[in-house]
């Protein structure tokens, strides 16, 4: 059989020889079936007493280095086909299970293609303390026992379709064993079996159909290509003899064709893997995990790209046995970030295969090294194929922390073997995910009641209930520069400490009061517009009875359109004054006494799940309206949506609406707003002294346990400078004069297209690139966010629209006090933009490694 294959690495002499020719000629093995089989598969000989030949996939990323886009795309495309087969409803209820070790990455890619399906792969690594949810045997394999160890014991218990993914079906025995074992424990109506190639004989195909009849379930099959392997009589004995013959002449542990030893160095790269995101599907991988990983991948890929040697043109990312998906996604990021380099992906394996340096053979070279993850079945050899002789300028070895042992670094270990064949070896370690003990997830039956003033905050107790814990006695403040360095270096999260509270000068306080006097009316107008919009759009099924309503003039309403009673939930702390003002408007105009709470949300870590549990236990989640002060580029808008999806998946509580109601939406990130103009909101001028004397929220593991609300401090000592109530009263005093204009504006707004354009986010991305920052988190658009930069971060410069007037007086004063230049820009979608100093990102450089002028 002589067919051209589409993989250069599997065609070392470049003449198009099929990489199964050598085995086919010597053993009489033939592939029959789809024309694409020879493109997808080569052949090799395995050291296995049960089967002589090995089908070597060119697109799996296990034995043959391949483009990561091809590897990931092959699995993702299969997932899309499964989604088409199941339909949206079936896909949303499906669970995907992949087989270790070969198909762990393939199965994960199929789950990605399917949509938001949770993913689990079998494992041969027992994990102490994790209960086994099932297991099965792979009879022809060199290592037979498969364990299923999901963190969530209910993961497999649903009645939705179960999607089983393997790289190939040879006999179908593994699938039969799996379905029987799982159906007995978790019966369901439908299974989908997925593989790159289906090589079963007609007899084996009938066995799967018989199993479906036996258990009374539908079993579908989806494969990229189909065919059969024709084996002559005595093939096992002939294969074993060939293996014995060629192992005697095999060129040692590296196999034939290895390049000369170069003695390359090993460099460790800190990926900054996101905390709490599993390294793969060994214990389950949810849609929430997937979203967090997707968000973190660009930065991790950039760290790898920066660590590559200059001029590297051929790079291999090498995973480790079952750890396939994480290194595959990292390799795919590198492929996008370093387009001039040929990026390849493969992994090490337990599977012993003969290496033969022949263009018609799929395994040209092998590296042999001892196992380095303390396997439960004892020490043994491990292998990396087609790496030696591959001409790689660098190899990025990706292992999990369990496998980062002395054996990995030993003289005969994997890293030393790699360094002998490439000038540069990079080591990236992904934290091994170990589920918490079962008792760690237990929560007390009752969460505490909200904190209220005057014990916590200077607001009246009926104005807001804080779903927080009081950390007033804990020292959390750190100098601004120290916090900035820790945040940008990855050493700490911004929510783990507090900035030292800004103490405004007399001149600055005068600016605040002047701004409040001139802007109170337009703030009142915006408060009215956003409140009336919320009241108009809350679904009518949850409206108050007429008898509890009052008209705009305060008299009881006897009829007409009923008005809803939303539950206002402010995002602490900038949202809290706005939530109080909205509550006051609803009370003043409609006689409504709206519940109002403040909760913590932290960029990168989500909303306080315990606060959501408290709210869901006392209110209909559909009545909750989240409130914030303003939008910048929309990061918190996205954070809230992702956090609510994660909460819904983990808790099964539905109904929370991710839409945020804001006073000002200059970034065009939400539908419900008071204005989209970017002007000074006086509550942005100050910190705690205009926010009830409450600090920003804190989330630190040693202070906030799994059963606690996030924390905050009450700065009682600043009572003499507190203007929180003065701000509220000044705006509330303008409600009556704003009413008529509000009614007209709301009528017009409700009829308009308010679809967010996210133009603010696009502007931030552009500014980030134009100014050499390359990190949107360091660009803070809008008057409110710019003020925060000047009060709490290390500002680099301020961009101000050329026609900006008194709205920027306080910004100019703060910039002058801190020695920060204000640069006027002719065309700017915001009134101003604050740029956080990128000095601490990588020494005195920007995120791209180039020096940034100060």
Short mmCIF file of C-alpha atoms in Angstrom, two decimals, residues 410-839:
data_model
loop_
_atom_site.label_atom_id
_atom_site.label_comp_id
_atom_site.label_asym_id
_atom_site.label_seq_id
_atom_site.Cartn_x
_atom_site.Cartn_y
_atom_site.Cartn_z
CA UNK A 410 17.83 12.90 36.85
CA UNK A 411 20.78 12.16 34.52
CA UNK A 412 18.67 9.52 32.75
CA UNK A 413 15.42 11.48 33.06
CA UNK A 414 13.26 13.03 30.38
CA UNK A 415 14.75 16.52 30.57
CA UNK A 416 18.29 15.24 30.17
CA UNK A 417 17.23 13.08 27.24
CA UNK A 418 15.59 16.06 25.57
CA UNK A 419 18.57 18.33 26.22
CA UNK A 420 20.74 15.85 24.36
CA UNK A 421 18.77 16.44 21.17
CA UNK A 422 17.82 20.11 21.17
CA UNK A 423 19.75 23.23 22.18
CA UNK A 424 16.92 24.58 24.36
CA UNK A 425 14.56 22.79 26.74
CA UNK A 426 11.83 24.74 28.53
CA UNK A 427 9.99 23.20 31.47
CA UNK A 428 6.45 24.38 32.27
CA UNK A 429 4.71 22.84 35.28
CA UNK A 430 0.92 22.83 35.58
CA UNK A 431 -0.44 22.40 39.14
CA UNK A 432 -1.94 18.94 39.61
CA UNK A 433 -5.58 19.39 40.48
CA UNK A 434 -6.67 17.41 43.52
CA UNK A 435 -10.34 17.66 44.58
CA UNK A 436 -11.06 18.93 48.05
CA UNK A 437 -12.01 16.37 50.64
CA UNK A 438 -15.74 15.72 50.77
CA UNK A 439 -16.15 17.52 54.08
CA UNK A 440 -14.55 20.67 52.71
CA UNK A 441 -17.60 21.39 50.57
CA UNK A 442 -20.05 21.20 53.45
CA UNK A 443 -21.63 24.55 54.27
CA UNK A 444 -23.37 25.63 57.43
CA UNK A 445 -27.15 25.55 57.20
CA UNK A 446 -27.40 29.29 57.90
CA UNK A 447 -25.35 32.14 56.51
CA UNK A 448 -25.16 35.30 58.65
CA UNK A 449 -27.60 38.16 58.23
CA UNK A 450 -26.39 41.28 56.38
CA UNK A 451 -24.29 43.84 58.18
CA UNK A 452 -26.00 47.22 58.56
CA UNK A 453 -25.25 50.70 59.83
CA UNK A 454 -24.42 52.20 62.18
CA UNK A 455 -22.51 49.10 63.34
CA UNK A 456 -21.14 48.64 59.82
CA UNK A 457 -21.13 51.68 57.51
CA UNK A 458 -22.45 55.20 58.02
CA UNK A 459 -25.57 54.50 55.96
CA UNK A 460 -28.94 54.13 57.68
CA UNK A 461 -29.76 50.46 58.34
CA UNK A 462 -32.74 50.44 55.95
CA UNK A 463 -30.68 51.89 53.07
CA UNK A 464 -28.50 48.82 52.46
CA UNK A 465 -27.61 45.45 53.93
CA UNK A 466 -23.99 44.41 53.33
CA UNK A 467 -23.53 40.70 52.51
CA UNK A 468 -19.97 40.94 53.77
CA UNK A 469 -17.93 40.02 56.83
CA UNK A 470 -16.33 42.74 58.95
CA UNK A 471 -12.53 42.75 58.71
CA UNK A 472 -12.12 46.13 60.39
CA UNK A 473 -9.65 44.79 62.95
CA UNK A 474 -7.31 43.28 60.33
CA UNK A 475 -4.40 45.26 58.90
CA UNK A 476 -4.83 44.97 55.14
CA UNK A 477 -3.43 48.24 53.80
CA UNK A 478 -0.19 48.32 51.82
CA UNK A 479 1.66 51.18 50.10
CA UNK A 480 0.39 51.78 46.58
CA UNK A 481 3.70 50.99 44.88
CA UNK A 482 4.11 47.72 46.77
CA UNK A 483 0.58 46.65 45.86
CA UNK A 484 1.12 47.54 42.21
CA UNK A 485 4.34 45.56 42.01
CA UNK A 486 2.74 42.53 43.65
CA UNK A 487 -0.34 42.71 41.43
CA UNK A 488 1.50 43.11 38.14
CA UNK A 489 4.17 40.52 38.95
CA UNK A 490 1.50 37.94 39.72
CA UNK A 491 2.62 37.71 43.33
CA UNK A 492 -0.74 38.83 44.68
CA UNK A 493 -4.26 39.55 43.54
CA UNK A 494 -5.55 43.09 43.90
CA UNK A 495 -8.34 41.86 46.20
CA UNK A 496 -5.90 40.40 48.74
CA UNK A 497 -4.94 43.80 50.15
CA UNK A 498 -6.23 47.35 50.38
CA UNK A 499 -4.67 50.63 49.31
CA UNK A 500 -3.95 53.18 51.98
CA UNK A 501 -7.05 55.38 52.11
CA UNK A 502 -6.53 58.63 50.23
CA UNK A 503 -6.84 61.64 52.53
CA UNK A 504 -8.09 64.50 50.37
CA UNK A 505 -6.54 67.90 50.70
CA UNK A 506 -8.71 70.91 51.50
CA UNK A 507 -8.46 72.01 47.88
CA UNK A 508 -9.61 68.58 46.67
CA UNK A 509 -12.55 68.53 49.09
CA UNK A 510 -13.61 71.89 47.75
CA UNK A 511 -13.54 70.43 44.25
CA UNK A 512 -15.79 67.56 45.38
CA UNK A 513 -18.38 69.89 46.88
CA UNK A 514 -18.29 72.18 43.85
CA UNK A 515 -18.73 69.18 41.54
CA UNK A 516 -21.62 67.89 43.64
CA UNK A 517 -23.36 71.25 43.54
CA UNK A 518 -23.11 71.55 39.77
CA UNK A 519 -23.85 67.93 38.88
CA UNK A 520 -26.47 66.83 41.43
CA UNK A 521 -29.31 67.56 39.03
CA UNK A 522 -27.92 65.53 36.15
CA UNK A 523 -27.06 62.70 38.56
CA UNK A 524 -30.66 62.77 39.77
CA UNK A 525 -31.83 62.60 36.15
CA UNK A 526 -29.64 59.56 35.49
CA UNK A 527 -30.84 57.89 38.70
CA UNK A 528 -34.43 58.41 37.63
CA UNK A 529 -33.85 57.08 34.12
CA UNK A 530 -32.11 53.90 35.21
CA UNK A 531 -34.64 53.23 38.00
CA UNK A 532 -37.68 53.76 35.80
CA UNK A 533 -36.13 51.56 33.11
CA UNK A 534 -35.67 48.76 35.64
CA UNK A 535 -39.26 49.12 36.88
CA UNK A 536 -40.61 49.15 33.31
CA UNK A 537 -38.73 46.07 32.15
CA UNK A 538 -38.98 43.69 35.09
CA UNK A 539 -41.30 40.86 33.89
CA UNK A 540 -44.94 41.54 34.78
CA UNK A 541 -45.38 38.12 36.40
CA UNK A 542 -43.64 39.33 39.50
CA UNK A 543 -45.41 42.63 40.18
CA UNK A 544 -46.65 43.96 43.48
CA UNK A 545 -50.38 43.92 44.19
CA UNK A 546 -52.03 47.28 43.43
CA UNK A 547 -52.87 47.89 47.06
CA UNK A 548 -49.20 48.19 47.93
CA UNK A 549 -48.41 50.85 45.36
CA UNK A 550 -48.42 54.60 45.41
CA UNK A 551 -48.61 57.01 42.54
CA UNK A 552 -45.90 59.48 41.65
CA UNK A 553 -47.45 61.93 44.08
CA UNK A 554 -47.34 59.44 46.93
CA UNK A 555 -51.08 58.57 47.06
CA UNK A 556 -52.15 54.92 47.00
CA UNK A 557 -52.89 53.58 43.54
CA UNK A 558 -56.29 51.93 43.06
CA UNK A 559 -55.75 50.65 39.59
CA UNK A 560 -53.72 51.04 36.42
CA UNK A 561 -50.51 49.26 35.52
CA UNK A 562 -48.92 47.49 38.50
CA UNK A 563 -45.29 48.27 39.33
CA UNK A 564 -42.70 45.58 40.09
CA UNK A 565 -40.70 45.30 43.28
CA UNK A 566 -37.15 44.43 42.25
CA UNK A 567 -34.46 43.39 44.69
CA UNK A 568 -31.54 45.78 44.21
CA UNK A 569 -28.12 44.15 44.64
CA UNK A 570 -25.25 46.60 44.39
CA UNK A 571 -21.75 45.55 43.42
CA UNK A 572 -19.75 46.86 46.34
CA UNK A 573 -18.57 49.42 46.71
CA UNK A 574 -19.01 51.80 43.75
CA UNK A 575 -22.47 50.45 43.09
CA UNK A 576 -23.72 50.98 46.64
CA UNK A 577 -24.42 54.75 46.54
CA UNK A 578 -26.19 54.23 43.21
CA UNK A 579 -28.29 51.39 44.64
CA UNK A 580 -29.32 53.60 47.55
CA UNK A 581 -30.27 56.43 45.19
CA UNK A 582 -32.32 54.05 43.03
CA UNK A 583 -34.06 52.79 46.16
CA UNK A 584 -34.78 56.38 47.21
CA UNK A 585 -36.19 57.23 43.76
CA UNK A 586 -38.53 54.23 43.80
CA UNK A 587 -39.70 55.21 47.27
CA UNK A 588 -40.10 58.89 46.45
CA UNK A 589 -42.02 58.47 43.16
CA UNK A 590 -43.84 55.16 43.69
CA UNK A 591 -43.95 54.51 47.43
CA UNK A 592 -41.91 51.35 46.96
CA UNK A 593 -39.74 50.05 49.77
CA UNK A 594 -37.21 48.05 47.73
CA UNK A 595 -34.83 45.57 49.36
CA UNK A 596 -31.23 46.60 48.77
CA UNK A 597 -28.05 44.62 49.44
CA UNK A 598 -24.40 45.05 48.57
CA UNK A 599 -22.27 42.08 47.49
CA UNK A 600 -18.66 41.61 46.48
CA UNK A 601 -17.46 40.82 42.97
CA UNK A 602 -13.77 40.44 42.19
CA UNK A 603 -12.29 40.58 38.71
CA UNK A 604 -10.76 37.20 37.91
CA UNK A 605 -12.48 35.47 40.84
CA UNK A 606 -16.15 36.14 40.32
CA UNK A 607 -19.03 37.12 42.54
CA UNK A 608 -19.41 35.98 46.15
CA UNK A 609 -21.19 32.63 45.77
CA UNK A 610 -22.25 32.58 49.43
CA UNK A 611 -23.97 35.93 48.92
CA UNK A 612 -25.84 34.47 45.95
CA UNK A 613 -26.89 31.50 48.08
CA UNK A 614 -28.18 33.86 50.77
CA UNK A 615 -30.15 35.87 48.19
CA UNK A 616 -31.60 32.78 46.51
CA UNK A 617 -32.79 31.46 49.88
CA UNK A 618 -34.76 34.66 50.60
CA UNK A 619 -35.76 36.11 47.23
CA UNK A 620 -36.71 34.92 43.79
CA UNK A 621 -33.45 35.19 41.82
CA UNK A 622 -35.49 36.50 38.87
CA UNK A 623 -36.28 39.62 40.92
CA UNK A 624 -32.63 40.47 41.53
CA UNK A 625 -31.27 43.48 39.65
CA UNK A 626 -27.50 43.96 39.88
CA UNK A 627 -26.43 47.60 40.18
CA UNK A 628 -23.09 49.30 39.60
CA UNK A 629 -21.89 52.88 39.37
CA UNK A 630 -20.56 52.98 35.83
CA UNK A 631 -18.93 50.91 33.12
CA UNK A 632 -15.39 51.36 31.89
CA UNK A 633 -14.43 48.78 29.32
CA UNK A 634 -16.97 46.27 30.63
CA UNK A 635 -14.69 43.85 32.51
CA UNK A 636 -17.05 43.53 35.49
CA UNK A 637 -20.00 43.08 33.13
CA UNK A 638 -18.27 40.05 31.64
CA UNK A 639 -17.09 38.86 35.04
CA UNK A 640 -20.63 38.85 36.40
CA UNK A 641 -22.03 36.94 33.44
CA UNK A 642 -19.35 34.26 33.71
CA UNK A 643 -19.71 33.99 37.48
CA UNK A 644 -23.48 33.56 37.30
CA UNK A 645 -23.12 30.81 34.68
CA UNK A 646 -20.64 29.04 36.94
CA UNK A 647 -22.94 29.42 39.94
CA UNK A 648 -25.90 28.07 38.00
CA UNK A 649 -23.91 25.02 36.89
CA UNK A 650 -22.46 24.28 40.31
CA UNK A 651 -25.53 25.05 42.43
CA UNK A 652 -28.40 24.32 40.09
CA UNK A 653 -29.93 27.71 41.02
CA UNK A 654 -31.34 29.50 37.99
CA UNK A 655 -32.90 32.89 37.42
CA UNK A 656 -30.16 35.42 38.23
CA UNK A 657 -29.96 37.88 35.34
CA UNK A 658 -26.39 38.95 34.42
CA UNK A 659 -27.62 42.31 33.11
CA UNK A 660 -26.22 45.18 35.21
CA UNK A 661 -28.07 48.47 35.72
CA UNK A 662 -25.58 51.35 35.87
CA UNK A 663 -25.76 55.07 36.34
CA UNK A 664 -23.40 55.75 33.41
CA UNK A 665 -22.44 53.46 30.53
CA UNK A 666 -19.81 55.33 28.49
CA UNK A 667 -18.36 52.02 27.27
CA UNK A 668 -21.70 50.84 25.80
CA UNK A 669 -21.48 47.58 27.73
CA UNK A 670 -25.04 47.24 29.12
CA UNK A 671 -28.68 47.82 28.10
CA UNK A 672 -29.90 49.43 31.32
CA UNK A 673 -28.33 52.78 32.15
CA UNK A 674 -29.06 56.33 33.17
CA UNK A 675 -26.76 57.89 30.60
CA UNK A 676 -24.02 56.93 28.17
CA UNK A 677 -22.22 60.23 28.60
CA UNK A 678 -18.84 60.11 30.32
CA UNK A 679 -19.04 62.82 32.96
CA UNK A 680 -18.01 63.23 36.58
CA UNK A 681 -20.08 61.28 39.08
CA UNK A 682 -19.04 62.90 42.37
CA UNK A 683 -19.10 59.56 44.22
CA UNK A 684 -16.11 58.57 42.06
CA UNK A 685 -14.06 61.44 43.47
CA UNK A 686 -13.48 59.82 46.85
CA UNK A 687 -13.07 56.37 48.32
CA UNK A 688 -14.73 55.22 51.53
CA UNK A 689 -15.75 58.72 52.65
CA UNK A 690 -18.43 58.81 49.95
CA UNK A 691 -19.28 55.10 50.23
CA UNK A 692 -20.49 54.71 53.79
CA UNK A 693 -16.92 54.53 55.14
CA UNK A 694 -16.57 51.00 53.74
CA UNK A 695 -13.38 49.79 52.08
CA UNK A 696 -13.31 47.96 48.79
CA UNK A 697 -13.91 44.23 49.25
CA UNK A 698 -11.27 41.70 50.21
CA UNK A 699 -10.90 38.07 49.16
CA UNK A 700 -7.96 36.30 50.77
CA UNK A 701 -7.84 32.59 51.60
CA UNK A 702 -6.60 33.04 55.16
CA UNK A 703 -9.43 35.45 55.96
CA UNK A 704 -12.33 34.27 53.81
CA UNK A 705 -13.18 30.61 54.17
CA UNK A 706 -15.44 28.55 51.89
CA UNK A 707 -18.44 29.31 54.11
CA UNK A 708 -17.79 33.04 54.57
CA UNK A 709 -18.89 36.15 52.77
CA UNK A 710 -16.10 38.22 51.23
CA UNK A 711 -14.71 40.81 53.62
CA UNK A 712 -14.41 44.59 53.96
CA UNK A 713 -13.42 47.18 56.55
CA UNK A 714 -15.47 49.91 58.22
CA UNK A 715 -13.29 53.00 58.65
CA UNK A 716 -15.01 54.44 61.72
CA UNK A 717 -12.03 56.69 62.33
CA UNK A 718 -12.80 58.68 59.16
CA UNK A 719 -16.26 59.78 60.36
CA UNK A 720 -15.17 63.42 60.51
CA UNK A 721 -14.50 63.45 56.76
CA UNK A 722 -17.55 61.39 55.77
CA UNK A 723 -19.73 62.92 53.02
CA UNK A 724 -21.67 59.75 52.14
CA UNK A 725 -25.06 60.97 53.30
CA UNK A 726 -24.42 64.50 52.06
CA UNK A 727 -23.89 63.14 48.56
CA UNK A 728 -27.11 61.10 48.68
CA UNK A 729 -29.15 63.96 50.08
CA UNK A 730 -27.88 66.47 47.51
CA UNK A 731 -28.91 64.20 44.62
CA UNK A 732 -32.22 63.18 46.21
CA UNK A 733 -33.14 66.84 46.63
CA UNK A 734 -33.22 67.15 42.82
CA UNK A 735 -35.65 64.27 42.21
CA UNK A 736 -38.75 66.40 41.83
CA UNK A 737 -37.26 68.83 39.35
CA UNK A 738 -35.89 65.88 37.29
CA UNK A 739 -39.17 63.92 37.16
CA UNK A 740 -40.68 65.36 33.96
CA UNK A 741 -37.45 65.07 32.00
CA UNK A 742 -36.97 61.55 33.30
CA UNK A 743 -40.40 60.45 32.08
CA UNK A 744 -39.71 61.81 28.61
CA UNK A 745 -36.23 60.29 28.48
CA UNK A 746 -37.41 56.85 29.62
CA UNK A 747 -40.20 56.79 27.02
CA UNK A 748 -37.66 57.55 24.32
CA UNK A 749 -35.12 55.10 25.72
CA UNK A 750 -37.53 52.17 25.93
CA UNK A 751 -38.31 52.59 22.24
CA UNK A 752 -34.64 52.82 21.23
CA UNK A 753 -32.11 50.16 20.30
CA UNK A 754 -29.94 49.88 23.43
CA UNK A 755 -27.90 46.89 22.30
CA UNK A 756 -24.37 47.23 23.70
CA UNK A 757 -21.77 47.96 21.04
CA UNK A 758 -18.75 47.36 23.33
CA UNK A 759 -17.06 50.27 21.62
CA UNK A 760 -15.31 51.04 24.88
CA UNK A 761 -13.59 47.67 24.89
CA UNK A 762 -12.42 48.19 21.31
CA UNK A 763 -11.05 51.61 22.23
CA UNK A 764 -9.18 50.18 25.20
CA UNK A 765 -7.59 47.49 23.03
CA UNK A 766 -6.50 50.14 20.55
CA UNK A 767 -5.06 52.41 23.25
CA UNK A 768 -3.27 49.46 24.86
CA UNK A 769 -1.48 48.71 21.60
CA UNK A 770 -0.82 52.32 20.60
CA UNK A 771 0.89 53.08 23.90
CA UNK A 772 2.92 49.86 24.03
CA UNK A 773 1.19 48.50 27.14
CA UNK A 774 -0.33 45.34 25.61
CA UNK A 775 -2.48 44.64 28.65
CA UNK A 776 -6.07 45.93 28.70
CA UNK A 777 -6.16 45.56 32.49
CA UNK A 778 -3.75 48.50 32.72
CA UNK A 779 -6.03 50.80 30.69
CA UNK A 780 -8.87 52.35 32.74
CA UNK A 781 -11.33 54.36 30.65
CA UNK A 782 -13.79 56.97 31.82
CA UNK A 783 -13.80 59.64 34.49
CA UNK A 784 -14.66 57.22 37.29
CA UNK A 785 -12.00 54.65 36.42
CA UNK A 786 -9.36 57.31 35.81
CA UNK A 787 -10.06 58.72 39.27
CA UNK A 788 -9.58 55.26 40.75
CA UNK A 789 -6.21 54.96 39.00
CA UNK A 790 -5.05 58.21 40.55
CA UNK A 791 -6.34 57.30 44.01
CA UNK A 792 -5.40 53.62 44.23
CA UNK A 793 -2.88 52.55 41.60
CA UNK A 794 0.45 53.71 40.15
CA UNK A 795 -0.60 55.97 37.24
CA UNK A 796 1.63 56.40 34.20
CA UNK A 797 -0.24 59.11 32.31
CA UNK A 798 -3.74 60.47 31.78
CA UNK A 799 -5.29 60.84 28.33
CA UNK A 800 -7.86 63.65 28.27
CA UNK A 801 -10.22 64.61 25.51
CA UNK A 802 -9.27 68.02 24.21
CA UNK A 803 -12.71 69.52 24.85
CA UNK A 804 -13.06 68.16 28.43
CA UNK A 805 -14.10 70.87 30.85
CA UNK A 806 -14.79 71.07 34.59
CA UNK A 807 -15.54 67.33 34.77
CA UNK A 808 -11.78 66.83 34.82
CA UNK A 809 -10.84 69.48 37.38
CA UNK A 810 -10.37 66.89 40.11
CA UNK A 811 -8.43 64.61 37.74
CA UNK A 812 -6.06 67.43 36.82
CA UNK A 813 -5.55 68.25 40.49
CA UNK A 814 -4.82 64.65 41.46
CA UNK A 815 -2.49 64.25 38.48
CA UNK A 816 -0.62 67.38 39.50
CA UNK A 817 -0.29 66.15 43.09
CA UNK A 818 1.12 62.80 41.92
CA UNK A 819 3.30 64.21 39.15
CA UNK A 820 1.40 62.43 36.39
CA UNK A 821 1.30 64.02 32.93
CA UNK A 822 -2.08 64.75 31.34
CA UNK A 823 -1.96 64.30 27.57
CA UNK A 824 -4.73 65.89 25.51
CA UNK A 825 -6.05 63.67 22.70
CA UNK A 826 -8.15 65.00 19.85
CA UNK A 827 -10.36 61.93 19.33
CA UNK A 828 -11.18 59.92 22.43
CA UNK A 829 -14.44 58.02 23.02
CA UNK A 830 -14.19 58.81 26.74
CA UNK A 831 -13.68 62.11 28.50
CA UNK A 832 -10.45 60.69 29.86
CA UNK A 833 -8.51 57.44 30.19
CA UNK A 834 -6.09 56.51 32.96
CA UNK A 835 -3.06 54.40 32.10
CA UNK A 836 -1.61 52.37 34.96
CA UNK A 837 2.15 52.37 35.04
CA UNK A 838 3.44 49.22 33.28
CA UNK A 839 6.80 49.50 35.04
#
